[in-house]
Coordinates of C-alpha atoms and ligand atoms in Angstrom, one line a residue:
M1 CA 0.0 0.0 0.0
N2 CA 1.4 3.4 -1.0
S3 CA 1.5 6.0 1.7
L4 CA -0.7 9.1 1.1
N5 CA 2.0 11.7 1.7
T6 CA 2.2 13.3 -1.7
K7 CA -0.5 15.2 -3.7
H8 CA -0.2 12.7 -6.5
A9 CA -0.7 9.7 -4.2
L10 CA -3.8 11.4 -2.7
Q11 CA -5.2 12.1 -6.1
Q12 CA -4.7 8.6 -7.3
A13 CA -6.3 7.0 -4.2
D14 CA -9.1 9.5 -4.3
A15 CA -9.8 8.6 -7.9
A16 CA -9.7 4.9 -7.1
H17 CA -12.0 5.0 -4.0
H18 CA -14.0 8.2 -3.6
I19 CA -17.3 9.1 -5.3
H20 CA -17.7 12.9 -4.8
P21 CA -21.0 14.7 -4.1
F22 CA -22.4 17.0 -6.9
T23 CA -19.6 15.9 -9.2
N24 CA -19.0 14.0 -12.3
T25 CA -16.4 11.8 -10.7
R26 CA -15.2 10.4 -14.1
E27 CA -14.4 13.9 -15.4
L28 CA -12.9 14.9 -12.1
N29 CA -10.6 11.9 -12.1
A30 CA -9.4 12.7 -15.6
R31 CA -8.4 16.3 -14.6
G32 CA -7.1 15.6 -11.1
V33 CA -8.8 16.7 -7.9
R34 CA -7.7 19.7 -5.8
V35 CA -6.3 18.8 -2.4
I36 CA -6.9 21.2 0.5
T37 CA -4.6 20.4 3.5
S38 CA -5.2 23.0 6.1
A39 CA -7.0 26.3 6.8
K40 CA -6.7 29.3 9.1
G41 CA -8.9 32.3 9.4
V42 CA -10.3 33.1 5.9
Y43 CA -7.4 31.2 4.1
L44 CA -7.2 27.7 2.8
Q45 CA -3.9 26.0 2.0
D46 CA -3.6 23.4 -0.8
A47 CA -1.2 20.6 -1.3
D48 CA 1.0 22.9 -3.5
N49 CA 1.3 25.4 -0.6
N50 CA -0.9 27.9 -2.4
Q51 CA -2.8 30.2 -0.1
I52 CA -6.4 30.7 -1.2
L53 CA -9.0 33.1 0.1
D54 CA -12.1 31.0 1.0
G55 CA -14.8 33.3 -0.4
M56 CA -17.4 30.5 0.2
S57 CA -16.7 29.8 3.9
G58 CA -16.3 26.1 2.9
L59 CA -19.8 25.5 1.7
W60 CA -21.5 28.6 3.2
C61 CA -20.8 27.3 6.7
V62 CA -17.5 28.3 8.3
N63 CA -18.9 31.6 9.5
V64 CA -16.4 32.2 12.3
G65 CA -13.4 31.3 10.1
H66 CA -11.1 28.3 10.1
G67 CA -8.9 27.1 12.9
R68 CA -10.8 28.5 15.9
M69 CA -9.2 26.9 18.9
E70 CA -12.1 27.8 21.2
I71 CA -14.3 25.4 19.2
V72 CA -11.6 22.7 19.0
D73 CA -11.1 22.9 22.8
A74 CA -14.8 22.7 23.5
V75 CA -15.2 19.7 21.3
T76 CA -12.2 18.0 22.8
K77 CA -13.4 18.5 26.3
Q78 CA -16.8 17.2 25.5
L79 CA -15.4 14.1 23.7
E80 CA -13.3 13.4 26.8
K81 CA -16.2 13.7 29.2
L82 CA -19.1 12.3 27.2
A83 CA -18.5 11.4 23.6
Y84 CA -21.9 10.1 22.9
Y85 CA -25.2 9.4 24.5
N86 CA -28.6 9.5 22.9
T87 CA -31.6 11.7 23.7
F88 CA -34.3 9.2 22.8
F89 CA -35.4 7.4 25.9
N90 CA -36.1 9.9 28.6
T91 CA -32.5 11.1 28.8
T92 CA -30.6 14.3 28.1
H93 CA -27.1 15.6 28.6
P94 CA -25.7 19.0 29.5
S95 CA -24.5 20.2 26.1
V96 CA -27.8 19.6 24.3
V97 CA -29.6 21.4 27.1
E98 CA -27.3 24.4 27.0
L99 CA -27.5 24.7 23.2
S100 CA -31.3 24.5 23.3
R101 CA -31.4 27.4 25.8
L102 CA -28.8 29.4 23.9
L103 CA -30.8 29.0 20.7
S104 CA -34.0 30.3 22.4
E105 CA -32.0 33.4 23.3
V106 CA -30.7 34.2 19.8
T107 CA -33.9 33.4 17.9
P108 CA -37.0 35.6 17.8
A109 CA -39.2 35.5 21.0
N110 CA -41.7 33.1 19.6
F111 CA -39.1 30.3 19.2
N112 CA -38.5 28.4 22.3
H113 CA -38.2 24.7 21.2
F114 CA -35.6 23.0 19.2
H115 CA -35.2 19.5 17.7
F116 CA -31.8 18.3 16.6
T117 CA -30.6 16.5 13.5
G118 CA -27.3 16.0 11.7
S119 CA -27.8 18.2 8.7
G120 CA -30.0 20.7 6.8
S121 CA -31.5 17.9 4.7
E122 CA -32.6 16.0 7.8
S123 CA -34.0 19.1 9.3
N124 CA -36.2 19.8 6.3
D125 CA -37.4 16.2 6.3
T126 CA -38.3 16.6 9.9
I127 CA -40.2 19.8 9.3
F128 CA -42.1 18.2 6.4
R129 CA -43.4 15.6 8.8
L130 CA -43.9 18.0 11.7
A131 CA -45.9 20.5 9.6
R132 CA -48.3 17.8 8.4
Y133 CA -48.5 16.2 11.9
Y134 CA -49.4 19.7 13.2
W135 CA -52.4 19.8 10.9
E136 CA -53.4 16.3 11.8
L137 CA -53.5 17.3 15.4
M138 CA -55.5 20.4 14.4
D139 CA -58.1 18.0 12.9
K140 CA -57.2 19.3 9.4
P141 CA -55.5 16.2 8.0
E142 CA -56.4 17.3 4.4
K143 CA -53.7 20.0 4.8
K144 CA -50.8 18.0 3.4
I145 CA -49.3 19.9 0.5
V146 CA -46.0 21.7 0.9
L147 CA -45.3 24.5 -1.5
A148 CA -41.6 25.2 -2.4
R149 CA -40.0 27.2 -5.2
R150 CA -38.1 26.6 -8.4
G151 CA -34.4 27.2 -7.8
G152 CA -34.8 26.8 -4.1
Y153 CA -32.3 24.4 -2.4
H154 CA -33.3 22.4 0.7
G155 CA -30.9 19.5 0.7
S156 CA -30.3 16.1 -0.8
T157 CA -32.4 13.5 1.0
V158 CA -35.5 12.4 -1.0
T159 CA -37.9 14.8 0.7
A160 CA -35.4 17.7 0.9
A161 CA -34.5 17.3 -2.8
S162 CA -38.2 17.2 -3.7
L163 CA -38.7 20.5 -1.9
G164 CA -35.7 21.9 -3.8
G165 CA -36.4 23.2 -7.2
F166 CA -33.6 21.7 -9.2
P167 CA -34.8 19.6 -12.2
S168 CA -31.3 18.0 -12.4
M169 CA -31.9 16.5 -8.9
H170 CA -35.5 15.5 -9.5
K171 CA -34.7 13.5 -12.6
Q172 CA -32.4 11.1 -10.8
G173 CA -34.1 8.6 -8.5
G174 CA -37.8 9.2 -8.8
M175 CA -38.6 12.5 -7.3
V176 CA -40.7 14.6 -6.6
V177 CA -42.4 13.0 -3.6
P178 CA -46.2 13.4 -3.6
D179 CA -47.8 16.6 -2.2
V180 CA -44.9 19.0 -3.2
F181 CA -45.6 21.8 -5.6
H182 CA -43.2 24.5 -6.9
A183 CA -43.9 28.2 -7.3
P184 CA -41.8 30.6 -9.4
A185 CA -38.6 32.3 -8.0
P186 CA -38.3 36.0 -7.6
S187 CA -35.3 36.2 -10.0
W188 CA -35.7 39.8 -11.3
W189 CA -32.5 40.0 -13.4
A190 CA -33.3 36.8 -15.3
E191 CA -37.1 37.0 -15.6
G192 CA -38.2 40.5 -14.7
G193 CA -38.3 41.8 -18.2
D194 CA -39.4 45.4 -18.4
L195 CA -40.9 45.4 -14.8
T196 CA -39.2 47.3 -12.0
P197 CA -37.9 45.0 -9.3
E198 CA -40.8 46.1 -7.0
A199 CA -43.4 45.4 -9.6
F200 CA -41.8 42.0 -10.4
G201 CA -41.7 41.0 -6.7
L202 CA -45.4 41.8 -6.4
R203 CA -46.2 39.8 -9.5
V204 CA -44.3 36.7 -8.4
A205 CA -45.9 36.9 -4.9
H206 CA -49.3 37.1 -6.5
Q207 CA -48.6 34.2 -8.9
T208 CA -47.6 32.1 -5.9
L209 CA -50.8 32.9 -4.1
E210 CA -52.8 32.2 -7.2
L211 CA -51.1 28.8 -7.4
I212 CA -52.1 28.1 -3.8
D213 CA -55.7 29.1 -4.6
A214 CA -55.8 26.9 -7.6
I215 CA -54.6 23.9 -5.5
G216 CA -57.0 24.9 -2.7
A217 CA -55.5 26.6 0.4
H218 CA -57.4 24.1 2.6
R219 CA -55.0 21.4 1.2
V220 CA -51.8 23.4 1.7
A221 CA -49.9 22.7 5.0
A222 CA -46.9 24.9 4.6
M223 CA -44.7 26.9 2.3
I224 CA -40.9 26.7 2.5
G225 CA -38.4 29.3 1.2
E226 CA -34.9 30.6 1.8
P227 CA -35.0 34.3 2.7
I228 CA -32.3 34.7 0.0
M229 CA -31.9 31.7 -2.4
G230 CA -28.3 30.5 -1.9
A231 CA -27.4 27.5 -4.1
G232 CA -29.9 28.8 -6.7
G233 CA -27.5 31.7 -7.3
V234 CA -27.9 34.2 -4.4
I235 CA -31.3 35.5 -5.6
I236 CA -32.0 38.6 -3.4
P237 CA -35.8 39.1 -3.8
P238 CA -37.3 42.5 -4.5
A239 CA -38.4 44.2 -1.3
T240 CA -42.1 43.7 -2.2
Y241 CA -42.0 39.9 -2.5
W242 CA -41.8 38.4 1.0
P243 CA -44.1 40.8 2.8
T244 CA -46.8 40.3 0.2
L245 CA -46.4 36.5 0.3
A246 CA -46.2 36.4 4.1
K247 CA -49.5 38.3 4.3
G248 CA -51.2 36.0 1.8
L249 CA -50.0 32.9 3.6
K250 CA -51.3 34.2 6.9
E251 CA -54.7 35.0 5.4
R252 CA -54.9 31.4 4.1
D253 CA -53.7 29.8 7.4
I254 CA -50.6 28.2 5.8
L255 CA -47.5 27.6 7.9
F256 CA -44.3 29.3 6.8
I257 CA -40.9 27.5 7.0
S258 CA -37.9 29.8 6.7
D259 CA -34.9 27.7 5.6
E260 CA -32.2 29.6 7.4
V261 CA -29.4 27.0 6.7
I262 CA -27.4 29.7 4.8
C263 CA -29.1 32.9 5.8
G264 CA -29.1 32.2 9.6
F265 CA -26.4 32.9 12.1
G266 CA -25.4 36.3 10.9
R267 CA -24.9 35.8 7.2
T268 CA -27.2 38.7 6.3
G269 CA -26.2 41.0 9.1
H270 CA -29.1 39.7 11.2
W271 CA -29.3 36.7 13.4
F272 CA -31.7 35.2 10.9
G273 CA -32.4 36.2 7.3
H274 CA -36.2 36.4 7.6
E275 CA -35.8 39.2 10.1
M276 CA -34.9 41.6 7.2
M277 CA -37.6 40.1 4.9
G278 CA -40.8 40.9 6.7
T279 CA -41.9 37.3 7.3
S280 CA -42.7 35.6 10.6
P281 CA -42.0 31.9 10.3
D282 CA -43.6 29.0 12.1
F283 CA -40.4 26.8 11.6
M284 CA -36.8 27.6 10.9
T285 CA -34.4 25.1 9.3
M286 CA -30.9 25.4 10.8
A287 CA -27.5 23.8 9.9
K288 CA -24.2 25.1 8.4
G289 CA -23.5 28.3 10.4
I290 CA -25.0 26.8 13.6
S291 CA -21.7 25.0 14.2
S292 CA -19.6 26.9 11.6
G293 CA -19.2 23.4 10.1
Y294 CA -16.7 22.2 12.7
I295 CA -19.0 19.2 13.5
P296 CA -22.1 18.3 11.5
L297 CA -25.2 19.6 13.1
G298 CA -28.7 20.6 12.1
A299 CA -31.7 21.8 14.0
V300 CA -35.4 22.6 13.6
A301 CA -36.7 25.7 15.4
I302 CA -40.3 25.2 16.3
S303 CA -42.5 28.2 17.1
D304 CA -44.7 28.4 20.1
R305 CA -47.8 28.1 17.8
V306 CA -46.7 24.7 16.7
A307 CA -44.9 23.6 19.9
N308 CA -47.9 24.3 22.1
V309 CA -50.1 22.0 19.9
L310 CA -47.5 19.3 19.9
L311 CA -47.1 19.5 23.7
E312 CA -50.8 19.6 24.4
K313 CA -52.2 17.2 21.9
G314 CA -49.4 15.2 20.4
D315 CA -48.5 11.6 21.0
E316 CA -44.9 10.3 20.8
F317 CA -43.3 11.9 17.8
A318 CA -42.1 8.8 16.0
H319 CA -39.0 10.4 14.5
G320 CA -35.4 11.1 15.4
F321 CA -31.8 10.3 14.5
T322 CA -29.1 8.4 16.3
Y323 CA -27.1 11.6 16.4
S324 CA -30.0 14.0 17.3
G325 CA -28.3 16.3 19.8
H326 CA -24.9 14.7 19.6
P327 CA -22.8 16.0 22.5
A328 CA -19.7 17.0 20.5
A329 CA -21.8 18.7 17.8
C330 CA -23.7 20.7 20.5
A331 CA -20.4 21.6 22.2
A332 CA -19.1 22.9 18.8
A333 CA -22.3 25.0 18.3
I334 CA -22.2 26.4 21.8
A335 CA -18.6 27.5 21.4
N336 CA -19.4 28.9 17.9
L337 CA -22.4 30.9 19.2
N338 CA -20.3 32.2 22.1
I339 CA -17.7 33.5 19.6
M340 CA -20.5 35.1 17.5
R341 CA -21.8 36.9 20.6
S342 CA -18.5 37.9 22.2
E343 CA -17.1 39.2 18.9
R344 CA -20.4 40.8 18.0
L345 CA -20.2 39.3 14.5
V346 CA -23.8 40.0 13.6
E347 CA -23.3 43.7 14.3
Y348 CA -19.9 43.6 12.5
V349 CA -21.5 42.2 9.4
R350 CA -24.5 44.6 9.6
D351 CA -22.6 47.8 10.3
D352 CA -19.0 47.4 9.3
I353 CA -17.7 44.7 6.9
G354 CA -21.0 44.1 5.2
P355 CA -21.5 47.7 3.9
Y356 CA -17.7 47.9 3.2
L357 CA -17.7 44.8 1.0
Q358 CA -21.1 45.5 -0.6
A359 CA -20.0 48.9 -1.9
K360 CA -17.0 47.5 -3.7
W361 CA -18.8 44.4 -4.8
K362 CA -21.7 46.3 -6.3
A363 CA -19.2 48.5 -8.3
L364 CA -18.2 45.3 -10.2
A365 CA -21.4 45.8 -12.2
A366 CA -19.7 48.7 -14.1
H367 CA -17.8 46.0 -16.1
P368 CA -19.3 45.5 -19.6
M369 CA -19.6 41.7 -19.0
V370 CA -21.3 42.0 -15.6
G371 CA -25.1 42.3 -15.7
E372 CA -25.7 42.8 -12.0
A373 CA -23.7 42.6 -8.8
V374 CA -25.8 42.2 -5.6
M375 CA -25.0 41.6 -1.9
E376 CA -26.8 41.6 1.5
G377 CA -24.7 41.2 4.6
L378 CA -21.9 38.9 3.4
I379 CA -23.8 36.9 0.7
G380 CA -23.5 38.1 -2.8
A381 CA -23.4 37.3 -6.5
F382 CA -22.6 38.8 -9.9
Q383 CA -24.0 37.8 -13.2
F384 CA -22.0 37.4 -16.4
T385 CA -23.8 38.4 -19.6
P386 CA -22.8 39.0 -23.2
D387 CA -25.1 42.0 -23.4
K388 CA -26.0 43.8 -20.2
N389 CA -28.7 46.0 -21.7
A390 CA -30.6 43.0 -23.1
R391 CA -29.9 41.0 -19.9
S392 CA -29.1 38.1 -22.2
F393 CA -27.3 34.8 -21.4
F394 CA -24.3 33.0 -22.8
P395 CA -25.0 29.7 -24.4
E396 CA -24.7 27.0 -21.7
E397 CA -22.0 25.1 -23.6
A398 CA -19.7 28.2 -23.4
K399 CA -19.3 27.3 -19.7
I400 CA -18.5 30.8 -18.7
G401 CA -19.2 30.3 -15.0
L402 CA -17.1 27.2 -14.7
T403 CA -14.2 28.9 -16.7
A404 CA -14.4 31.8 -14.2
R405 CA -14.5 29.5 -11.3
D406 CA -11.2 27.9 -12.4
F407 CA -9.6 31.3 -13.1
S408 CA -10.7 32.3 -9.5
F409 CA -9.3 29.2 -7.8
D410 CA -6.0 29.5 -9.8
N411 CA -5.7 33.1 -8.7
G412 CA -6.2 32.4 -5.0
L413 CA -9.9 33.0 -4.5
V414 CA -12.8 30.5 -4.0
M415 CA -15.9 31.7 -5.8
R416 CA -18.7 29.3 -6.8
A417 CA -20.4 29.3 -10.2
V418 CA -24.2 28.8 -10.5
G419 CA -24.6 28.8 -14.2
D420 CA -22.9 32.1 -15.2
R421 CA -23.6 33.7 -11.8
M422 CA -20.6 33.9 -9.5
V423 CA -21.5 33.6 -5.8
I424 CA -19.7 34.5 -2.7
A425 CA -20.2 34.1 1.0
P426 CA -16.9 34.7 2.9
P427 CA -16.4 34.1 6.6
L428 CA -18.1 36.7 8.8
V429 CA -14.7 37.5 10.4
L430 CA -13.4 38.9 7.1
T431 CA -11.2 42.1 7.7
R432 CA -11.2 45.2 5.4
Q433 CA -7.8 44.2 4.1
E434 CA -9.0 40.8 3.2
A435 CA -12.1 42.3 1.6
D436 CA -9.9 44.5 -0.6
E437 CA -8.0 41.4 -1.6
L438 CA -11.2 39.6 -2.4
I439 CA -12.3 42.4 -4.6
S440 CA -9.1 42.8 -6.5
K441 CA -9.0 39.1 -7.2
A442 CA -12.6 39.1 -8.3
E443 CA -11.7 42.0 -10.7
K444 CA -8.9 39.9 -12.1
V445 CA -11.2 37.0 -12.6
I446 CA -13.7 39.2 -14.5
D447 CA -10.9 40.6 -16.7
L448 CA -9.6 37.1 -17.5
T449 CA -13.1 35.8 -18.2
Y450 CA -13.8 38.8 -20.4
A451 CA -10.6 38.2 -22.5
H452 CA -11.6 34.5 -22.8
A453 CA -15.1 35.4 -23.9
R454 CA -13.9 37.9 -26.5
S455 CA -11.3 35.6 -27.9
H456 CA -14.0 33.0 -28.4
G457 CA -16.3 35.4 -30.1
L458 CA -18.9 35.2 -27.3
M459 CA -19.5 38.9 -26.5
G460 CA -22.6 40.4 -28.1
Ligands
LIG1 C1 -27.0 23.3 2.4 C2 -28.5 23.6 2.5 C3 -29.4 22.6 3.0 C4 -29.0 21.2 3.2 O1 -28.1 21.1 4.3 P1 -27.2 19.7 4.3 O2 -26.5 19.9 5.7 O3 -26.2 19.7 3.2 O4 -28.1 18.6 4.3 C5 -30.7 23.0 3.2 N1 -31.1 24.2 2.9 C6 -30.3 25.2 2.5 C7 -30.8 26.6 2.2 C8 -28.9 24.9 2.2 O5 -28.1 25.8 1.7

């Protein structure tokens, strides 16, 4: 057996034995996988000793930055004391209790109960069941349908992927599960035509309510949405969209699920993304930033409206995971939330680094190849286009986004491509100097991609 102490040996063994998520592993093996070996603060280090600015916080999760010893120490202590015990059979343990109480402090006042899982996907599967169980307990078992949105991302288990609005996911493995419907997304740049963003936001909200009325509101249990669509390309909805929709859902007595897996825990400059969107959710989906990714953890926040019914009328909730409330994951989350509070990271994003990066990021839209550049808090995107006045798209086979993603990585910045939209969500601890570096690297990527597009005759 070869030892795995060179990049080449790692690549070979990875190709031989590892099937990657969201990857064509055959194509990846042909080109050679990137190897990341360590990370500190906002920087990754790869096997060639390149230093790369992690503009995606891993996968939107490492909010407090890499290498935080406070979290490492808390997890180590917890593992030494109690590595594992379950929370199923009338037992609990200190770290899950402390985390539950801490979450009730950082969430809005009507959230006081939490159920734990291992991921965002599991949290959404749990909420799918809980929302329908709530209506069964309310003697309205006909309320079963859950409305989601095209372009929404809610995870990869069968139910979560069904809630998501990605045809590429639905077509593998027999999804969508019954009783899930999809409404349009509030993607103004791509679909807004001649409408102002405000008018377009109203139109999509009304189309969604019309869809509900066509289905029959008496059959709709809940609607799920991310405050800002993340994996769908960082779609920041027009200001009119969520308030109109939230009011319509309330009038129809439909529960609202805010999927806060990306937008929660400070990403938008608020503790939770819905707080800036004018919605008042009955459930929140949590994962990623809850533990900054140090240990896998998901949670479901259950509002008093739902929790009271569960506690008063419910039987045993026949649901749970072996690792629900895992002691080490809870310890990581507690240490993570303590960092967020003591370093006032939500306020830092809202008042300082957020506005600082946003101003520079939005200025990228001056480039002839950039159609729009948007950012809230520290989550943003810009759109490549061959003709910014026509808001037109490059042909898919031109692979502009993927080309730019490679230019970016090779120039020391991780940006993700969603089609030809480049997205970014750096750690919340980003300094101004690091923000300047991020912007100058993004500018370089845009220039390189522009030269590439022109030399291939792709610009309009
Ligand atoms: C990542 C993500 C999920 C799924 O979380 P996993 O931990 O990957 O299962 C759900 N919702 C949103 C909004 C996400 O970004």
